[in-house]
Short mmCIF file of C-alpha atoms in Angstrom, two decimals:
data_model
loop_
_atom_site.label_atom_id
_atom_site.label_comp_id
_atom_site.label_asym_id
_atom_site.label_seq_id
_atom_site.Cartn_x
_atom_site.Cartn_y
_atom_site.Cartn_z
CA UNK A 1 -2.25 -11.84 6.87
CA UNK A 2 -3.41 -13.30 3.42
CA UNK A 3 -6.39 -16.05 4.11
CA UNK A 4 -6.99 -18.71 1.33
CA UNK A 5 -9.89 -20.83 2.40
CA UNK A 6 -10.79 -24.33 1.15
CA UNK A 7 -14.66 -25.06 1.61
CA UNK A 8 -13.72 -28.88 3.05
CA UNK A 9 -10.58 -30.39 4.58
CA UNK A 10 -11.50 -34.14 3.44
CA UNK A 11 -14.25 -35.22 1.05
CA UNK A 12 -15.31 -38.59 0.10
CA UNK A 13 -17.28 -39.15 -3.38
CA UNK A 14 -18.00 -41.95 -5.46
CA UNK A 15 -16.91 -42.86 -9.33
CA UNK A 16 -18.76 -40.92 -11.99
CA UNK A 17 -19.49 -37.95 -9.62
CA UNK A 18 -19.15 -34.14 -10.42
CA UNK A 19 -17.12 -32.96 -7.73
CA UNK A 20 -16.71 -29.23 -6.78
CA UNK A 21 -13.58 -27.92 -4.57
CA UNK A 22 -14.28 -24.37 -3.38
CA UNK A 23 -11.40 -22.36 -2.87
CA UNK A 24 -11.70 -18.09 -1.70
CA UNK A 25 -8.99 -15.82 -0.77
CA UNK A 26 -9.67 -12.60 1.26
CA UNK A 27 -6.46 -10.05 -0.60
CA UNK A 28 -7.54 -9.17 -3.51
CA UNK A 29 -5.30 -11.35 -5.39
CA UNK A 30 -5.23 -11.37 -8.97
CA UNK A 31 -3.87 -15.12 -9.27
CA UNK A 32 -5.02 -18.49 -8.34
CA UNK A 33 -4.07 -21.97 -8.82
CA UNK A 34 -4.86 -25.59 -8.26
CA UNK A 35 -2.53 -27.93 -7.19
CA UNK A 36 -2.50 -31.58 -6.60
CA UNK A 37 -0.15 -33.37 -4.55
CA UNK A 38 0.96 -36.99 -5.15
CA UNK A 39 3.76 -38.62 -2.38
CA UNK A 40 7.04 -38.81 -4.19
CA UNK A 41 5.44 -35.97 -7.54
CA UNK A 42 5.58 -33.13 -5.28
CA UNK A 43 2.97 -30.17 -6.16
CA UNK A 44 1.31 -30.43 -9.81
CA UNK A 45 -0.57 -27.55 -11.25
CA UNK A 46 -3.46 -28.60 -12.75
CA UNK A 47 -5.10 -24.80 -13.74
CA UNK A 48 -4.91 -21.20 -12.96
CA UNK A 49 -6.04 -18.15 -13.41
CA UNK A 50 -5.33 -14.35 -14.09
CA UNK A 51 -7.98 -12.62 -13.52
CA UNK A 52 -12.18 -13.11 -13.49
CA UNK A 53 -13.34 -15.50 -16.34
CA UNK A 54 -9.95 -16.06 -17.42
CA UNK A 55 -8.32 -19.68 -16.62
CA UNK A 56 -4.93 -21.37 -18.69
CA UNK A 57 -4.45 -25.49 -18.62
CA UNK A 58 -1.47 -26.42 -16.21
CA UNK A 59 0.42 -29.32 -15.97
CA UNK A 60 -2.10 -31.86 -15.43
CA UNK A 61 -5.38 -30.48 -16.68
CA UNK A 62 -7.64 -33.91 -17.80
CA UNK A 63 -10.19 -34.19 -16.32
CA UNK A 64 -10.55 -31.04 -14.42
CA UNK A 65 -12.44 -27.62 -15.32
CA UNK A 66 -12.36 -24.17 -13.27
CA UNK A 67 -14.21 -21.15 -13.05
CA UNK A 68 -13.68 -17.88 -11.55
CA UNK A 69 -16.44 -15.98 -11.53
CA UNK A 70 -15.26 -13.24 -8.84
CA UNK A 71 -12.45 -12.35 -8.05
CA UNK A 72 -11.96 -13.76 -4.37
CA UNK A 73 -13.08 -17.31 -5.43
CA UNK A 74 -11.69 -20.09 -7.75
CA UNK A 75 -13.45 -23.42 -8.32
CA UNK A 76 -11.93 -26.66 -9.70
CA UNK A 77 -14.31 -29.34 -11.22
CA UNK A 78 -13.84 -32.50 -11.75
CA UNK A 79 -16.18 -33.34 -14.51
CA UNK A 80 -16.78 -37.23 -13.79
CA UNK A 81 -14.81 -38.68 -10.65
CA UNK A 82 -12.17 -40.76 -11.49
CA UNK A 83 -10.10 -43.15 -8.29
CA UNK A 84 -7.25 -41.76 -9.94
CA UNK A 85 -7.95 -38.58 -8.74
CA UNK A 86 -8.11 -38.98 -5.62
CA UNK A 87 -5.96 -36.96 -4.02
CA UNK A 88 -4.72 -33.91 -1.95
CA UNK A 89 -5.87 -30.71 -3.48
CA UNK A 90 -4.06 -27.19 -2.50
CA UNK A 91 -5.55 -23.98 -3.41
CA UNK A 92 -2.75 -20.51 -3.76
CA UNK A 93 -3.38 -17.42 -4.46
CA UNK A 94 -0.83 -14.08 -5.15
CA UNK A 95 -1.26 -10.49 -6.17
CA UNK A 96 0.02 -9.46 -9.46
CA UNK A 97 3.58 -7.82 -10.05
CA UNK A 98 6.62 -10.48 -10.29
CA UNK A 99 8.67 -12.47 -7.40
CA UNK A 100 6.20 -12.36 -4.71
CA UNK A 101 5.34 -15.98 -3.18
CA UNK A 102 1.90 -17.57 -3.34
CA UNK A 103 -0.09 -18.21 0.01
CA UNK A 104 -1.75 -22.17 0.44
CA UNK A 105 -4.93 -22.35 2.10
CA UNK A 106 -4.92 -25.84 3.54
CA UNK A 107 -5.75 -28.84 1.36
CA UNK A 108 -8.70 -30.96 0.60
CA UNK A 109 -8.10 -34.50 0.98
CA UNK A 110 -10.03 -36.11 -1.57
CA UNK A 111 -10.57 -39.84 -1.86
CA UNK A 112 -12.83 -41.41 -5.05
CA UNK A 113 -14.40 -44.54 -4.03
CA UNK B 1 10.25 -33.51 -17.78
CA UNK B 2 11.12 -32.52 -13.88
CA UNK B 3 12.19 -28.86 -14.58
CA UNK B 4 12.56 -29.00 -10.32
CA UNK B 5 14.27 -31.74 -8.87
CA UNK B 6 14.93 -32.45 -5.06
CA UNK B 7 16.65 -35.93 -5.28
CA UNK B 8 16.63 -36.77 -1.34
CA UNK B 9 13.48 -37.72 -0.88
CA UNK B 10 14.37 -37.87 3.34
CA UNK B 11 16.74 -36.26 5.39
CA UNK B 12 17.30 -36.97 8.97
CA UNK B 13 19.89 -34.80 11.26
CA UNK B 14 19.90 -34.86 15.22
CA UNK B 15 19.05 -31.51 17.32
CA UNK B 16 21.12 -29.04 17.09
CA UNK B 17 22.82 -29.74 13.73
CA UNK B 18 23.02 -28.53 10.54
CA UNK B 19 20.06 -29.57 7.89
CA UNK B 20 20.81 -28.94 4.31
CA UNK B 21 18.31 -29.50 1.81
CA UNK B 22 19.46 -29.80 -1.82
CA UNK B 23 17.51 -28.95 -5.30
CA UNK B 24 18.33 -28.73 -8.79
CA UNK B 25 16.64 -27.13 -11.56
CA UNK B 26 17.02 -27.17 -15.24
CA UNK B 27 15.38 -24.42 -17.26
CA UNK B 28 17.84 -21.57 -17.11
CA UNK B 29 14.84 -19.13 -17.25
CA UNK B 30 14.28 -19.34 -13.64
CA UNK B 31 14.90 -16.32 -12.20
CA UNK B 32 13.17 -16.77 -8.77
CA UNK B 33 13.17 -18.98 -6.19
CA UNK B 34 11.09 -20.45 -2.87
CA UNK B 35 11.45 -22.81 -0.14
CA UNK B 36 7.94 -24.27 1.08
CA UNK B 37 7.40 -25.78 4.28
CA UNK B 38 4.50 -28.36 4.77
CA UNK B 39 3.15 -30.18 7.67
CA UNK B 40 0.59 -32.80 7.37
CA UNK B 41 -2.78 -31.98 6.23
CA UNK B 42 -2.01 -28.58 6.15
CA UNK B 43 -0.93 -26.41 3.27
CA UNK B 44 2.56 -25.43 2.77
CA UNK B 45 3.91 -22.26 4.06
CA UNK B 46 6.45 -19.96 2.82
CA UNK B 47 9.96 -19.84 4.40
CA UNK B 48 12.60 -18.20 2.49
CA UNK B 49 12.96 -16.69 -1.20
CA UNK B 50 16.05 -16.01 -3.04
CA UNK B 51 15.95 -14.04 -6.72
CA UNK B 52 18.54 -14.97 -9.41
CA UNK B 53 20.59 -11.58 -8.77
CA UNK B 54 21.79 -13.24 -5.16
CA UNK B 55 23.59 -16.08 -4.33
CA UNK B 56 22.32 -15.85 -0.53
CA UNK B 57 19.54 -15.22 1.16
CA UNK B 58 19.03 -15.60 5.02
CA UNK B 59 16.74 -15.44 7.51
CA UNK B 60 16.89 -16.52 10.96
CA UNK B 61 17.57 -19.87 11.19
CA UNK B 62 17.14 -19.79 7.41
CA UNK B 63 19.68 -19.16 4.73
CA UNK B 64 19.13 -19.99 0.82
CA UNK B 65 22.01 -20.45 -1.21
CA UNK B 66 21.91 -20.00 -5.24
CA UNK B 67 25.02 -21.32 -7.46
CA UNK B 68 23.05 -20.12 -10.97
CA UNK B 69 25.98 -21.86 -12.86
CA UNK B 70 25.16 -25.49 -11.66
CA UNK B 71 21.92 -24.21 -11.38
CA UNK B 72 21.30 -25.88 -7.84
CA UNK B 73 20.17 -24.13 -4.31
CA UNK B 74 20.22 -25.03 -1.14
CA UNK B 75 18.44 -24.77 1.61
CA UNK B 76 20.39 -24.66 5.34
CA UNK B 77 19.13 -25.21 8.77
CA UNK B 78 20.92 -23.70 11.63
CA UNK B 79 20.46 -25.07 14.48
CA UNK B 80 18.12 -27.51 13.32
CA UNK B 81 15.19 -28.30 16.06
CA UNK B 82 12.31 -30.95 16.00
CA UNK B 83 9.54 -28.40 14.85
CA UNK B 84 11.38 -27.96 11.71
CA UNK B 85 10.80 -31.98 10.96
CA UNK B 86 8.40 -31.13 8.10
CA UNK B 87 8.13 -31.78 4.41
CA UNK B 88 10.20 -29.38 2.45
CA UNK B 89 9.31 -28.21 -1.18
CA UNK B 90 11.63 -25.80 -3.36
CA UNK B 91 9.96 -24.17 -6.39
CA UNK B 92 10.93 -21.97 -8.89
CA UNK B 93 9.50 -19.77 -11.42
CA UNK B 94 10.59 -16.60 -14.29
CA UNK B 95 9.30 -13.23 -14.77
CA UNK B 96 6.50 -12.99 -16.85
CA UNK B 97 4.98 -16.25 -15.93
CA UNK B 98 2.64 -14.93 -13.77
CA UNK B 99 3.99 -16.29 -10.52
CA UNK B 100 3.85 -19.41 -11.59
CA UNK B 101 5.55 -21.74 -9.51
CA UNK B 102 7.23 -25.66 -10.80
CA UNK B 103 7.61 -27.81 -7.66
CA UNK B 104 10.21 -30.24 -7.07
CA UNK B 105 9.15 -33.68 -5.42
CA UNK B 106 9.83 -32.53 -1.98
CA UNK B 107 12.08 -33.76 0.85
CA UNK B 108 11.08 -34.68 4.00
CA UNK B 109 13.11 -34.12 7.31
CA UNK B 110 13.49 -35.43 10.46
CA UNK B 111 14.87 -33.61 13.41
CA UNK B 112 15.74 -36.20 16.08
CA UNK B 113 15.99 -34.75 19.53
#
């Protein structure tokens, strides 16, 4: 069974901070993404990633940086906390090869005070 | 633009019954497509996948249905039961993107007993 792990299930920062969401899957997967999710905006990409060093700009990428320096572990930054971005946060990774389905660790919920 | 949309954004059916879930998409690309299931504050799990060469999928309780000419799918519940009472999310994506998935806004259903 694939395991995507998500270092905290709720985190609480302040304005201005530089916030780091830890996110490590345990298959070998070549892909992972960030998601947000917003009531009533469903699931927003904001980056992901094909392989180690590389990362591509989703949907929603201001304000937000990544890195993937191994393979098993993707990290999304956000550069200087804004409330807006406070938020749920859903890591998913998949293996390479077409039409497979990505596997969700379980969320960081995120508030900026 | 919403390349996903799921334009109930609640659905509530009594035990027993039939729950159908609608979405429609717009970029004729799409080739491949996913049903999500999410509880609250966890991560959404895979339920069903149907690719563009169908026009039904099913398994178990859960059957997919693809019309690519109206470009809509549907999602049906048979017999529905309160456990399924859940946030639903269909996605999409096309070969070559990577797995890349585009959400739509999600539906969430009740199952009354």
């Amino acid at each position: 069974d694939v395991k995507v792990t998500q270092s905290s299930r709720y985190l609480v920062k302040r304005t201005g901070e530089k916030v780091f969401l830890e996110c490590v899957q345990d298959m070998d997967h070549e892909n992972m993404f960030w998601y947000r999710q917003d009531p009533g905006l469903g699931l927003r990409l904001i980056y992901f990633s094909y392989d180690v060093k590389m990362k591509e700009k989703g949907d929603i990428p201001e304000g937000y940086s990544v890195s993937r320096e191994k393979k098993e572990r993707f990290s999304l930054i956000l550069e200087s906390a804004s409330t807006n971005q406070t938020s749920m946060y859903l890591c998913a990774s998949v293996g390479g090869g077409s039409n497979q389905p990505q596997h969700f660790g379980d969320g960081t919920r995120l508030s900026i005070l | 633009d919403q390349q996903v949309k799921q334009n109930s954004p609640s659905l509530s059916v009594q035990e027993g019954r039939i729950s159908i879930l609608n979405c429609d998409y717009t970029n004729s690309m799409f080739d491949y497509f996913l049903w999500y299931k999410k509880y609250p504050a966890e991560g959404p799990t895979f339920l069903i996948s149907i690719s563009s060469i169908k026009d039904k999928n099913e398994d178990g309780r859960f059957t997919v249905f693809l019309n690519k000419s109206a470009k809509h799918l549907s999602l049906h519940i048979v017999p529905s039961q309160p456990g399924d009472s859940a946030v639903y999310f269909c996605a999409a994506s096309e070969t070559g993107s990577g797995s890349r998935l585009t959400f739509g806004e999600g539906t969430q259903l009740t199952v009354n007993p």
